[in-house]
Short mmCIF file of N, CA, C and O in Angstrom, two decimals:
data_model
loop_
_atom_site.label_atom_id
_atom_site.label_comp_id
_atom_site.label_asym_id
_atom_site.label_seq_id
_atom_site.Cartn_x
_atom_site.Cartn_y
_atom_site.Cartn_z
N UNK T 20 -1.57 -2.68 3.65
CA UNK T 20 -0.86 -3.87 3.00
C UNK T 20 -0.62 -3.52 1.75
O UNK T 20 -1.22 -3.17 0.88
N UNK T 21 0.79 -3.91 1.24
CA UNK T 21 1.34 -3.75 -0.05
C UNK T 21 0.57 -4.70 -1.01
O UNK T 21 0.19 -5.72 -0.58
N UNK T 22 0.51 -4.29 -2.36
CA UNK T 22 -0.05 -4.98 -3.46
C UNK T 22 0.51 -6.42 -3.37
O UNK T 22 -0.20 -7.23 -3.64
N UNK T 23 1.99 -6.51 -3.22
CA UNK T 23 2.53 -7.90 -3.45
C UNK T 23 2.05 -8.88 -2.30
O UNK T 23 1.72 -10.06 -2.68
N UNK T 24 1.83 -8.38 -1.01
CA UNK T 24 1.32 -9.15 -0.21
C UNK T 24 -0.12 -9.67 -0.21
O UNK T 24 -0.66 -10.67 -0.29
N UNK T 25 -0.89 -8.68 -0.76
CA UNK T 25 -2.26 -8.90 -1.21
C UNK T 25 -2.38 -9.95 -2.40
O UNK T 25 -3.32 -10.93 -2.30
N UNK T 26 -1.49 -9.62 -3.27
CA UNK T 26 -1.60 -10.69 -4.33
C UNK T 26 -1.17 -12.18 -3.83
O UNK T 26 -1.86 -13.00 -4.42
N UNK T 27 -0.12 -12.34 -3.00
CA UNK T 27 0.30 -13.46 -2.42
C UNK T 27 -0.88 -14.18 -1.76
O UNK T 27 -1.41 -15.39 -2.23
N UNK T 28 -1.76 -13.36 -0.90
CA UNK T 28 -2.82 -14.03 -0.24
C UNK T 28 -4.08 -14.35 -1.26
O UNK T 28 -4.47 -15.54 -1.15
N UNK T 29 -4.30 -13.70 -2.28
CA UNK T 29 -5.20 -14.01 -3.10
C UNK T 29 -4.74 -14.97 -4.20
O UNK T 29 -5.61 -16.07 -4.62
N UNK T 30 -3.32 -15.36 -4.56
CA UNK T 30 -2.97 -16.21 -5.18
C UNK T 30 -3.22 -17.84 -4.59
O UNK T 30 -3.36 -18.62 -4.97
N UNK T 31 -3.02 -17.69 -3.19
CA UNK T 31 -3.09 -18.90 -2.38
C UNK T 31 -4.73 -19.24 -2.37
O UNK T 31 -4.99 -20.43 -2.52
N UNK T 32 -5.51 -18.33 -2.35
CA UNK T 32 -7.08 -18.69 -2.58
C UNK T 32 -7.36 -19.08 -3.87
O UNK T 32 -8.19 -20.11 -3.87
N UNK T 33 -6.84 -18.40 -4.75
CA UNK T 33 -7.32 -18.97 -6.05
C UNK T 33 -6.85 -20.28 -6.41
O UNK T 33 -7.54 -21.07 -7.16
N UNK T 34 -5.45 -20.75 -6.10
CA UNK T 34 -5.28 -22.23 -6.13
C UNK T 34 -5.91 -23.07 -5.41
O UNK T 34 -6.38 -24.10 -5.97
N UNK T 35 -6.37 -22.65 -4.15
CA UNK T 35 -7.31 -23.60 -3.39
C UNK T 35 -8.53 -23.77 -3.95
O UNK T 35 -9.16 -24.90 -4.12
N UNK T 36 -9.17 -22.70 -4.53
CA UNK T 36 -10.39 -22.79 -5.07
C UNK T 36 -10.37 -23.69 -6.43
O UNK T 36 -11.25 -24.39 -6.74
N UNK T 37 -9.13 -23.39 -7.03
CA UNK T 37 -9.27 -24.09 -8.59
C UNK T 37 -9.11 -25.57 -8.24
O UNK T 37 -9.80 -26.39 -8.82
N UNK T 38 -8.39 -25.82 -7.09
CA UNK T 38 -8.12 -27.25 -6.76
C UNK T 38 -9.23 -28.09 -6.37
O UNK T 38 -9.62 -29.07 -6.70
N UNK T 39 -10.20 -27.20 -5.56
CA UNK T 39 -11.34 -27.76 -4.98
C UNK T 39 -12.24 -27.81 -6.28
O UNK T 39 -13.11 -29.03 -6.22
N UNK T 40 -12.56 -26.98 -6.94
CA UNK T 40 -13.60 -27.10 -8.13
C UNK T 40 -13.01 -28.25 -8.94
O UNK T 40 -13.92 -29.10 -9.38
N UNK T 41 -11.80 -28.32 -9.45
CA UNK T 41 -11.38 -29.55 -10.30
C UNK T 41 -11.52 -31.02 -9.45
O UNK T 41 -12.22 -31.72 -10.10
N UNK T 42 -11.43 -30.78 -8.40
CA UNK T 42 -11.43 -32.25 -7.50
C UNK T 42 -12.94 -32.47 -7.57
O UNK T 42 -13.21 -33.93 -7.65
N UNK T 43 -13.91 -31.59 -7.01
CA UNK T 43 -15.23 -31.95 -7.10
C UNK T 43 -15.75 -32.25 -8.43
O UNK T 43 -16.67 -33.17 -8.55
N UNK T 44 -15.48 -31.62 -9.48
CA UNK T 44 -15.77 -31.76 -10.92
C UNK T 44 -15.37 -33.32 -11.18
O UNK T 44 -16.32 -33.99 -11.85
N UNK T 45 -14.27 -33.52 -10.90
CA UNK T 45 -13.86 -34.86 -11.43
C UNK T 45 -14.53 -35.90 -10.57
O UNK T 45 -14.97 -36.92 -10.97
N UNK T 46 -14.62 -35.70 -9.14
CA UNK T 46 -15.21 -36.72 -8.30
C UNK T 46 -16.48 -36.99 -8.72
O UNK T 46 -17.16 -37.98 -8.46
N UNK T 47 -17.45 -35.94 -9.00
CA UNK T 47 -18.72 -35.93 -9.29
C UNK T 47 -19.12 -36.67 -10.54
O UNK T 47 -20.18 -37.63 -10.69
N UNK T 48 -18.16 -36.94 -11.69
CA UNK T 48 -18.30 -37.70 -12.79
C UNK T 48 -18.06 -39.14 -12.40
O UNK T 48 -18.68 -39.93 -13.06
N UNK T 49 -17.27 -39.47 -11.34
CA UNK T 49 -16.72 -40.81 -11.18
C UNK T 49 -17.70 -41.48 -9.82
O UNK T 49 -17.98 -42.73 -9.84
N UNK T 50 -18.23 -40.69 -9.09
CA UNK T 50 -18.95 -41.19 -7.74
C UNK T 50 -20.19 -41.68 -8.26
O UNK T 50 -20.88 -41.35 -9.34
N UNK T 51 -20.66 -42.81 -7.61
CA UNK T 51 -21.96 -43.45 -8.00
C UNK T 51 -23.13 -43.01 -7.12
O UNK T 51 -24.28 -42.86 -7.64
N UNK T 52 -22.86 -42.55 -5.93
CA UNK T 52 -24.06 -42.21 -5.05
C UNK T 52 -24.55 -40.82 -5.48
O UNK T 52 -23.97 -39.80 -5.58
N UNK T 53 -25.93 -40.84 -5.77
CA UNK T 53 -26.60 -39.66 -6.18
C UNK T 53 -26.47 -38.55 -5.38
O UNK T 53 -26.32 -37.18 -5.80
N UNK T 54 -26.72 -38.84 -4.14
CA UNK T 54 -26.57 -37.55 -2.88
C UNK T 54 -25.14 -37.03 -3.11
O UNK T 54 -25.19 -35.88 -3.04
N UNK T 55 -24.28 -37.76 -3.43
CA UNK T 55 -22.81 -37.27 -3.45
C UNK T 55 -22.70 -36.31 -4.63
O UNK T 55 -21.82 -35.34 -4.54
N UNK T 56 -23.23 -36.94 -5.81
CA UNK T 56 -22.99 -36.27 -7.09
C UNK T 56 -23.63 -34.70 -6.90
O UNK T 56 -23.09 -33.81 -7.16
N UNK T 57 -24.72 -34.66 -6.03
CA UNK T 57 -25.41 -33.60 -5.85
C UNK T 57 -24.59 -32.40 -5.23
O UNK T 57 -24.45 -31.25 -5.57
N UNK T 58 -23.99 -32.99 -4.02
CA UNK T 58 -23.03 -32.02 -3.29
C UNK T 58 -22.01 -31.82 -3.84
O UNK T 58 -21.56 -30.54 -3.90
N UNK T 59 -21.29 -32.64 -4.46
CA UNK T 59 -19.99 -32.32 -5.36
C UNK T 59 -20.42 -31.26 -6.64
O UNK T 59 -19.52 -30.41 -6.58
N UNK T 60 -21.44 -31.51 -7.16
CA UNK T 60 -21.80 -30.54 -8.16
C UNK T 60 -22.06 -29.17 -7.58
O UNK T 60 -21.49 -28.10 -7.94
N UNK T 61 -22.54 -29.00 -6.26
CA UNK T 61 -22.94 -27.69 -5.64
C UNK T 61 -21.67 -27.01 -5.27
O UNK T 61 -21.37 -25.80 -5.42
N UNK T 62 -20.83 -27.96 -4.73
CA UNK T 62 -19.29 -27.08 -4.20
C UNK T 62 -18.47 -27.00 -5.51
O UNK T 62 -17.84 -25.95 -5.47
N UNK T 63 -18.58 -27.57 -6.59
CA UNK T 63 -17.89 -27.20 -7.80
C UNK T 63 -18.31 -26.01 -8.26
O UNK T 63 -17.45 -25.03 -8.70
N UNK T 64 -19.54 -25.99 -8.28
CA UNK T 64 -20.18 -24.61 -8.76
C UNK T 64 -19.81 -23.37 -7.87
O UNK T 64 -19.53 -22.11 -8.24
N UNK T 65 -19.85 -23.66 -6.52
CA UNK T 65 -19.54 -22.66 -5.48
C UNK T 65 -18.21 -22.15 -5.64
O UNK T 65 -17.80 -20.96 -5.83
N UNK T 66 -17.22 -23.22 -5.92
CA UNK T 66 -15.64 -22.90 -5.90
C UNK T 66 -15.36 -21.97 -7.25
O UNK T 66 -14.62 -21.12 -7.11
N UNK T 67 -16.21 -22.48 -8.34
CA UNK T 67 -15.91 -21.64 -9.44
C UNK T 67 -16.55 -20.34 -9.25
O UNK T 67 -15.79 -19.27 -9.90
N UNK T 68 -17.65 -20.02 -8.56
CA UNK T 68 -18.22 -18.74 -8.54
C UNK T 68 -17.18 -17.93 -7.72
O UNK T 68 -16.92 -16.64 -7.96
N UNK T 69 -16.83 -18.69 -6.59
CA UNK T 69 -15.86 -17.76 -5.67
C UNK T 69 -14.57 -17.35 -6.56
O UNK T 69 -14.18 -16.14 -6.15
N UNK T 70 -14.07 -18.11 -7.20
CA UNK T 70 -12.85 -17.86 -8.33
C UNK T 70 -13.10 -16.62 -9.14
O UNK T 70 -12.33 -15.73 -9.04
N UNK T 71 -14.19 -16.76 -9.62
CA UNK T 71 -14.65 -15.52 -10.61
C UNK T 71 -14.64 -14.28 -9.86
O UNK T 71 -14.23 -13.27 -10.29
N UNK T 72 -15.33 -14.29 -8.40
CA UNK T 72 -15.30 -13.19 -7.63
C UNK T 72 -14.02 -12.63 -7.49
O UNK T 72 -13.76 -11.42 -7.37
N UNK T 73 -13.15 -13.43 -7.00
CA UNK T 73 -11.80 -13.15 -6.50
C UNK T 73 -10.94 -12.48 -7.64
O UNK T 73 -10.05 -11.53 -7.86
N UNK T 74 -11.27 -13.19 -8.88
CA UNK T 74 -10.46 -12.59 -10.13
C UNK T 74 -10.87 -11.19 -10.54
O UNK T 74 -10.10 -10.42 -10.88
N UNK T 75 -12.18 -11.13 -10.43
CA UNK T 75 -12.61 -9.60 -10.59
C UNK T 75 -11.90 -8.80 -9.57
O UNK T 75 -11.70 -7.70 -10.08
N UNK T 76 -11.92 -9.13 -8.42
CA UNK T 76 -11.31 -8.24 -7.60
C UNK T 76 -9.74 -7.95 -7.66
O UNK T 76 -9.27 -6.82 -7.79
N UNK T 77 -9.05 -9.01 -8.27
CA UNK T 77 -7.64 -8.71 -8.53
C UNK T 77 -7.76 -7.88 -9.66
O UNK T 77 -6.92 -7.00 -9.90
N UNK T 78 -8.46 -7.99 -10.65
CA UNK T 78 -8.60 -7.25 -11.67
C UNK T 78 -8.78 -5.67 -11.44
O UNK T 78 -8.08 -4.62 -11.72
N UNK T 79 -9.69 -5.54 -10.60
CA UNK T 79 -10.10 -4.09 -10.09
C UNK T 79 -8.87 -3.48 -9.23
O UNK T 79 -8.49 -2.41 -9.25
N UNK T 80 -8.25 -4.43 -8.46
CA UNK T 80 -6.83 -3.85 -7.81
C UNK T 80 -5.50 -3.88 -8.52
O UNK T 80 -4.53 -3.72 -8.14
N UNK T 81 -5.81 -4.21 -9.96
CA UNK T 81 -4.73 -4.34 -10.70
C UNK T 81 -3.60 -5.14 -10.56
O UNK T 81 -2.41 -5.09 -10.43
N UNK T 82 -4.12 -6.34 -10.12
CA UNK T 82 -3.06 -7.47 -9.48
C UNK T 82 -3.18 -8.65 -10.60
O UNK T 82 -4.29 -8.87 -11.15
N UNK T 83 -2.09 -9.28 -10.74
CA UNK T 83 -2.24 -10.37 -11.72
C UNK T 83 -2.12 -11.79 -10.97
O UNK T 83 -1.56 -11.87 -9.87
N UNK T 84 -2.80 -12.71 -11.43
CA UNK T 84 -2.79 -13.98 -10.84
C UNK T 84 -1.60 -14.63 -11.45
O UNK T 84 -1.24 -14.77 -12.52
N UNK T 85 -1.01 -15.44 -10.39
CA UNK T 85 0.07 -16.24 -10.81
C UNK T 85 -0.35 -17.57 -11.42
O UNK T 85 -1.33 -18.08 -10.89
N UNK T 86 0.19 -18.06 -12.27
CA UNK T 86 -0.03 -19.43 -13.00
C UNK T 86 0.17 -20.55 -11.96
O UNK T 86 -0.77 -21.34 -11.79
N UNK T 87 1.32 -20.65 -11.51
CA UNK T 87 1.72 -21.64 -10.54
C UNK T 87 2.11 -21.05 -9.41
O UNK T 87 2.84 -20.17 -9.46
N UNK T 88 1.83 -21.42 -8.21
CA UNK T 88 2.38 -21.08 -6.70
C UNK T 88 2.95 -22.41 -5.94
O UNK T 88 2.72 -23.43 -6.35
N UNK T 89 3.81 -22.04 -5.15
CA UNK T 89 4.42 -22.97 -4.58
C UNK T 89 3.65 -23.79 -3.77
O UNK T 89 4.04 -25.30 -3.73
N UNK T 90 2.33 -23.47 -3.29
CA UNK T 90 1.56 -24.43 -2.51
C UNK T 90 0.67 -25.31 -3.48
O UNK T 90 0.18 -26.27 -3.00
N UNK T 91 0.64 -25.16 -4.81
CA UNK T 91 -0.18 -25.99 -5.60
C UNK T 91 0.07 -27.51 -5.38
O UNK T 91 -0.94 -28.32 -5.35
N UNK T 92 1.19 -27.74 -5.25
CA UNK T 92 1.73 -29.33 -5.08
C UNK T 92 1.00 -29.87 -4.09
O UNK T 92 0.45 -31.03 -4.09
N UNK T 93 0.99 -29.26 -2.88
CA UNK T 93 0.44 -29.77 -1.69
C UNK T 93 -1.05 -30.06 -1.76
O UNK T 93 -1.67 -31.24 -1.65
N UNK T 94 -1.82 -29.05 -2.19
CA UNK T 94 -3.31 -29.20 -2.54
C UNK T 94 -3.42 -30.15 -3.58
O UNK T 94 -4.49 -31.02 -3.30
N UNK T 95 -2.63 -30.09 -4.63
CA UNK T 95 -3.02 -30.96 -5.80
C UNK T 95 -3.02 -32.45 -5.35
O UNK T 95 -3.77 -33.31 -5.60
N UNK T 96 -1.98 -32.83 -4.27
CA UNK T 96 -1.93 -34.10 -3.79
C UNK T 96 -3.16 -34.50 -3.18
O UNK T 96 -3.78 -35.62 -3.02
N UNK T 97 -3.85 -33.58 -2.29
CA UNK T 97 -5.02 -33.94 -1.56
C UNK T 97 -6.06 -34.42 -2.62
O UNK T 97 -6.80 -35.19 -2.25
N UNK T 98 -6.19 -33.72 -3.79
CA UNK T 98 -7.28 -34.25 -4.57
C UNK T 98 -6.83 -35.30 -5.60
O UNK T 98 -7.78 -35.93 -6.15
N UNK T 99 -5.53 -35.56 -5.75
CA UNK T 99 -5.31 -36.84 -6.30
C UNK T 99 -5.70 -38.19 -5.49
O UNK T 99 -6.14 -39.11 -6.14
N UNK T 100 -5.37 -37.78 -4.20
CA UNK T 100 -5.92 -39.03 -3.27
C UNK T 100 -7.58 -39.07 -3.39
O UNK T 100 -8.02 -40.13 -3.22
N UNK T 101 -8.36 -38.13 -3.79
CA UNK T 101 -9.48 -38.13 -3.89
C UNK T 101 -9.98 -38.91 -5.01
O UNK T 101 -10.74 -39.85 -5.12
N UNK T 102 -9.28 -38.83 -6.16
CA UNK T 102 -9.23 -39.46 -7.33
C UNK T 102 -9.26 -40.91 -6.86
O UNK T 102 -10.16 -41.74 -7.55
N UNK T 103 -8.21 -41.48 -6.33
CA UNK T 103 -8.09 -42.78 -5.98
C UNK T 103 -9.01 -43.22 -5.18
O UNK T 103 -9.72 -44.45 -5.26
N UNK T 104 -9.55 -42.26 -4.19
CA UNK T 104 -10.75 -42.81 -3.25
C UNK T 104 -12.03 -43.05 -4.09
O UNK T 104 -12.77 -44.08 -3.77
N UNK T 105 -12.28 -42.27 -5.16
CA UNK T 105 -13.46 -42.44 -5.77
C UNK T 105 -13.41 -43.65 -6.84
O UNK T 105 -14.36 -44.62 -6.79
N UNK T 106 -12.10 -43.99 -7.32
CA UNK T 106 -11.88 -45.26 -7.87
C UNK T 106 -12.16 -46.61 -7.01
O UNK T 106 -12.93 -47.60 -7.51
N UNK T 107 -11.91 -46.34 -5.64
CA UNK T 107 -12.17 -47.49 -4.73
C UNK T 107 -13.68 -47.57 -4.37
O UNK T 107 -14.05 -48.67 -3.85
N UNK T 108 -14.40 -46.62 -4.76
CA UNK T 108 -16.02 -46.81 -4.60
C UNK T 108 -16.40 -46.66 -3.09
O UNK T 108 -17.55 -46.84 -2.89
N UNK T 109 -15.39 -46.46 -2.22
CA UNK T 109 -15.82 -46.39 -0.76
C UNK T 109 -16.28 -44.96 -0.40
O UNK T 109 -15.45 -44.07 -0.45
N UNK T 110 -17.40 -45.18 0.04
CA UNK T 110 -18.14 -43.60 0.29
C UNK T 110 -17.42 -42.93 1.44
O UNK T 110 -17.19 -41.74 1.40
N UNK T 111 -16.95 -43.74 2.49
CA UNK T 111 -16.16 -43.22 3.45
C UNK T 111 -14.99 -42.68 3.12
O UNK T 111 -14.34 -41.52 3.61
N UNK T 112 -13.98 -43.27 2.33
CA UNK T 112 -12.70 -42.94 1.89
C UNK T 112 -13.11 -41.65 0.99
O UNK T 112 -12.20 -40.75 0.99
N UNK T 113 -13.96 -41.67 0.06
CA UNK T 113 -14.08 -40.52 -0.66
C UNK T 113 -14.51 -39.18 0.02
O UNK T 113 -13.64 -38.15 0.11
N UNK T 114 -15.19 -39.38 1.27
CA UNK T 114 -15.71 -38.30 1.95
C UNK T 114 -14.39 -37.98 3.09
O UNK T 114 -14.18 -36.72 3.32
N UNK T 115 -13.61 -38.81 3.16
CA UNK T 115 -12.27 -38.57 4.16
C UNK T 115 -11.57 -37.42 3.36
O UNK T 115 -10.81 -36.65 3.61
N UNK T 116 -11.29 -38.01 1.86
CA UNK T 116 -10.39 -36.99 1.08
C UNK T 116 -11.28 -35.44 0.83
O UNK T 116 -10.25 -34.57 0.63
N UNK T 117 -12.44 -35.53 0.81
CA UNK T 117 -13.08 -34.35 0.61
C UNK T 117 -12.91 -33.49 1.93
O UNK T 117 -12.61 -32.41 1.60
N UNK T 118 -12.81 -34.19 2.86
CA UNK T 118 -12.79 -33.47 3.97
C UNK T 118 -11.42 -32.72 4.11
O UNK T 118 -11.17 -31.70 4.73
N UNK T 119 -10.34 -33.60 3.73
CA UNK T 119 -9.06 -33.26 3.75
C UNK T 119 -8.98 -31.89 3.10
O UNK T 119 -8.18 -31.04 3.37
N UNK T 120 -9.51 -32.02 1.68
CA UNK T 120 -9.55 -30.80 0.91
C UNK T 120 -10.19 -29.60 1.50
O UNK T 120 -9.65 -28.43 1.37
N UNK T 121 -11.32 -29.80 2.13
CA UNK T 121 -12.07 -28.81 3.08
C UNK T 121 -11.23 -28.22 4.00
O UNK T 121 -11.29 -26.93 4.33
N UNK T 122 -10.49 -29.20 4.61
CA UNK T 122 -9.75 -28.52 5.74
C UNK T 122 -8.50 -27.68 5.46
O UNK T 122 -8.45 -26.64 6.14
N UNK T 123 -8.06 -28.07 4.12
CA UNK T 123 -7.01 -27.10 3.75
C UNK T 123 -7.78 -25.82 3.21
O UNK T 123 -7.09 -24.80 3.63
N UNK T 124 -8.97 -25.81 2.75
CA UNK T 124 -9.65 -24.61 2.10
C UNK T 124 -9.92 -23.68 3.17
O UNK T 124 -9.63 -22.44 3.34
N UNK T 125 -10.52 -24.42 4.45
CA UNK T 125 -10.59 -23.46 5.58
C UNK T 125 -9.55 -22.81 6.01
O UNK T 125 -9.63 -21.51 6.53
N UNK T 126 -8.48 -23.52 6.14
CA UNK T 126 -7.00 -22.82 6.74
C UNK T 126 -6.57 -21.84 5.87
O UNK T 126 -6.29 -20.81 6.23
N UNK T 127 -6.73 -21.99 4.57
CA UNK T 127 -6.22 -21.01 3.62
C UNK T 127 -7.22 -19.75 3.71
O UNK T 127 -6.63 -18.50 3.82
N UNK T 128 -8.28 -19.78 4.06
CA UNK T 128 -9.39 -18.71 4.16
C UNK T 128 -8.97 -17.96 5.61
O UNK T 128 -8.83 -17.02 5.85
N UNK T 129 -8.89 -18.93 6.64
CA UNK T 129 -8.41 -18.28 8.04
C UNK T 129 -7.10 -17.58 7.83
O UNK T 129 -7.07 -16.40 8.48
N UNK T 130 -6.12 -18.05 7.09
CA UNK T 130 -4.86 -17.30 6.86
C UNK T 130 -5.27 -15.98 6.23
O UNK T 130 -4.70 -14.84 6.40
N UNK T 131 -6.01 -16.10 5.09
CA UNK T 131 -6.25 -14.83 4.51
C UNK T 131 -7.04 -13.66 5.24
O UNK T 131 -6.66 -12.64 5.12
N UNK T 132 -7.91 -14.20 6.11
CA UNK T 132 -8.62 -13.34 6.87
C UNK T 132 -7.77 -12.58 7.99
O UNK T 132 -8.30 -11.61 8.58
N UNK T 133 -6.60 -13.20 8.28
CA UNK T 133 -5.75 -12.62 9.19
C UNK T 133 -4.89 -11.25 8.50
O UNK T 133 -4.23 -10.54 9.37
N UNK T 134 -4.90 -11.48 7.15
CA UNK T 134 -3.96 -10.44 6.39
C UNK T 134 -4.63 -9.06 6.40
O UNK T 134 -6.00 -9.06 6.70
N UNK T 135 -3.92 -8.08 6.29
CA UNK T 135 -4.49 -6.76 6.04
C UNK T 135 -4.76 -6.62 4.55
O UNK T 135 -4.02 -6.52 3.71
N UNK T 136 -5.98 -6.57 4.35
CA UNK T 136 -6.50 -6.53 2.92
C UNK T 136 -7.40 -5.13 2.76
O UNK T 136 -7.97 -4.81 3.73
N UNK T 137 -7.53 -4.84 1.61
CA UNK T 137 -8.68 -3.53 1.23
C UNK T 137 -9.82 -4.18 1.79
O UNK T 137 -10.27 -5.41 1.85
N UNK T 138 -10.69 -3.19 2.21
CA UNK T 138 -12.01 -3.72 3.20
C UNK T 138 -12.93 -4.48 2.17
O UNK T 138 -13.63 -5.35 2.55
N UNK T 139 -12.93 -4.03 0.83
CA UNK T 139 -13.86 -4.57 0.08
C UNK T 139 -13.74 -6.06 -0.34
O UNK T 139 -14.62 -6.91 -0.37
N UNK T 140 -12.22 -6.32 -0.36
CA UNK T 140 -11.89 -7.65 -0.64
C UNK T 140 -11.94 -8.43 0.57
O UNK T 140 -12.41 -9.44 0.38
N UNK T 141 -11.84 -7.80 1.77
CA UNK T 141 -11.92 -8.55 3.00
C UNK T 141 -13.47 -8.84 3.25
O UNK T 141 -13.62 -10.33 3.61
N UNK T 142 -14.45 -8.15 2.86
CA UNK T 142 -15.68 -8.53 3.00
C UNK T 142 -16.14 -9.77 2.16
O UNK T 142 -16.97 -10.59 2.70
N UNK T 143 -15.66 -9.87 1.00
CA UNK T 143 -15.74 -10.83 -0.11
C UNK T 143 -15.32 -12.07 0.54
O UNK T 143 -15.92 -13.24 0.62
N UNK T 144 -14.15 -12.04 1.01
CA UNK T 144 -13.23 -13.39 1.54
C UNK T 144 -14.01 -13.68 2.67
O UNK T 144 -14.26 -14.95 2.82
N UNK T 145 -14.53 -12.83 3.70
CA UNK T 145 -15.34 -13.41 4.71
C UNK T 145 -16.59 -14.00 4.38
O UNK T 145 -16.98 -14.99 4.80
N UNK T 146 -17.31 -13.51 3.38
CA UNK T 146 -18.63 -14.01 2.81
C UNK T 146 -18.16 -15.61 2.34
O UNK T 146 -18.76 -16.62 2.53
N UNK T 147 -17.16 -15.60 1.31
CA UNK T 147 -16.69 -16.94 1.05
C UNK T 147 -16.41 -17.86 2.11
O UNK T 147 -16.49 -18.93 1.80
N UNK T 148 -15.55 -17.30 3.06
CA UNK T 148 -15.38 -18.31 4.08
C UNK T 148 -16.38 -18.93 4.81
O UNK T 148 -16.27 -20.02 5.18
N UNK T 149 -17.55 -18.13 4.98
CA UNK T 149 -18.68 -18.75 5.38
C UNK T 149 -19.17 -20.01 4.71
O UNK T 149 -19.48 -20.98 5.29
N UNK T 150 -19.26 -19.84 3.33
CA UNK T 150 -19.65 -20.94 2.39
C UNK T 150 -18.68 -22.00 2.46
O UNK T 150 -18.92 -23.31 2.38
N UNK T 151 -17.46 -21.74 2.58
CA UNK T 151 -16.22 -22.73 2.78
C UNK T 151 -16.56 -23.45 4.01
O UNK T 151 -16.36 -24.85 4.06
N UNK T 152 -16.85 -22.67 5.04
CA UNK T 152 -17.00 -23.49 6.44
C UNK T 152 -18.30 -24.49 6.43
O UNK T 152 -18.20 -25.56 6.89
N UNK T 153 -19.27 -23.95 5.68
CA UNK T 153 -20.43 -24.60 5.64
C UNK T 153 -20.23 -25.92 4.73
O UNK T 153 -20.86 -27.13 5.34
N UNK T 154 -19.49 -25.89 3.77
CA UNK T 154 -19.07 -27.05 3.08
C UNK T 154 -18.26 -27.98 3.81
O UNK T 154 -18.52 -29.27 3.68
N UNK T 155 -17.35 -27.39 4.39
CA UNK T 155 -16.50 -28.43 5.18
C UNK T 155 -17.45 -29.26 6.48
O UNK T 155 -17.26 -30.29 6.46
N UNK T 156 -18.51 -28.30 6.87
CA UNK T 156 -19.14 -28.94 8.00
C UNK T 156 -20.11 -29.82 7.44
O UNK T 156 -20.36 -31.20 8.06
N UNK T 157 -20.51 -29.88 5.92
CA UNK T 157 -21.39 -30.71 5.51
C UNK T 157 -20.68 -32.07 5.15
O UNK T 157 -21.29 -33.26 5.41
N UNK T 158 -19.76 -31.87 4.61
CA UNK T 158 -18.80 -33.11 4.26
C UNK T 158 -18.40 -33.74 5.39
O UNK T 158 -18.53 -35.08 5.35
N UNK T 159 -18.04 -33.22 6.45
CA UNK T 159 -17.54 -33.87 7.76
C UNK T 159 -19.08 -34.68 8.22
O UNK T 159 -18.77 -35.74 8.57
N UNK T 160 -20.09 -33.99 8.13
CA UNK T 160 -21.41 -34.70 8.62
C UNK T 160 -21.68 -35.73 7.72
O UNK T 160 -22.08 -36.98 8.39
N UNK T 161 -21.47 -35.63 6.60
CA UNK T 161 -21.61 -36.81 5.50
C UNK T 161 -20.73 -38.05 5.83
O UNK T 161 -20.95 -39.09 5.80
N UNK T 162 -19.32 -37.72 6.05
CA UNK T 162 -18.32 -38.71 6.53
C UNK T 162 -18.65 -39.50 7.64
O UNK T 162 -18.54 -40.64 7.87
N UNK T 163 -19.07 -38.92 8.66
CA UNK T 163 -19.39 -39.48 9.92
C UNK T 163 -20.51 -40.21 9.85
O UNK T 163 -20.70 -41.25 10.29
N UNK T 164 -21.65 -39.78 9.02
CA UNK T 164 -22.53 -40.82 8.66
C UNK T 164 -22.38 -41.91 7.89
O UNK T 164 -23.18 -42.91 7.98
N UNK T 165 -21.34 -41.93 7.11
CA UNK T 165 -20.88 -43.06 6.39
C UNK T 165 -20.29 -44.13 6.96
O UNK T 165 -19.96 -45.32 6.42
N UNK T 166 -19.87 -43.74 8.20
CA UNK T 166 -19.09 -44.91 8.87
C UNK T 166 -19.61 -46.27 9.15
O UNK T 166 -21.07 -46.02 9.62
#
């Protein structure tokens, strides 16, 4: 795969991770339920760690991260809705918005895994995808329990 295509895949993941980290960080300061604070903190830290890992890979592959990409707007809206849900204090709506963000992250990783990437990078993305999938499943279970 050419560097430009690898870079596009990585930029998509970076934006997704940045948005998830920001969304969870903001939500955890506003949410009142202690168990959700713990969960959101864990996922904010996870996304931040994944971000660092991918940025290291980009550096090693001599690729540059784009500051803004076309998809940022879409993801950003998902987490603006999260902010509104947190303000409403409804546990179910907060978790609905988190799950929407998680759905997006899962799709971004599934797309990345279909791309032809350098093997070391693919291994890292596969490992991260497992963590993203677990996050999605946990948020979904919490949402279903909150009905």
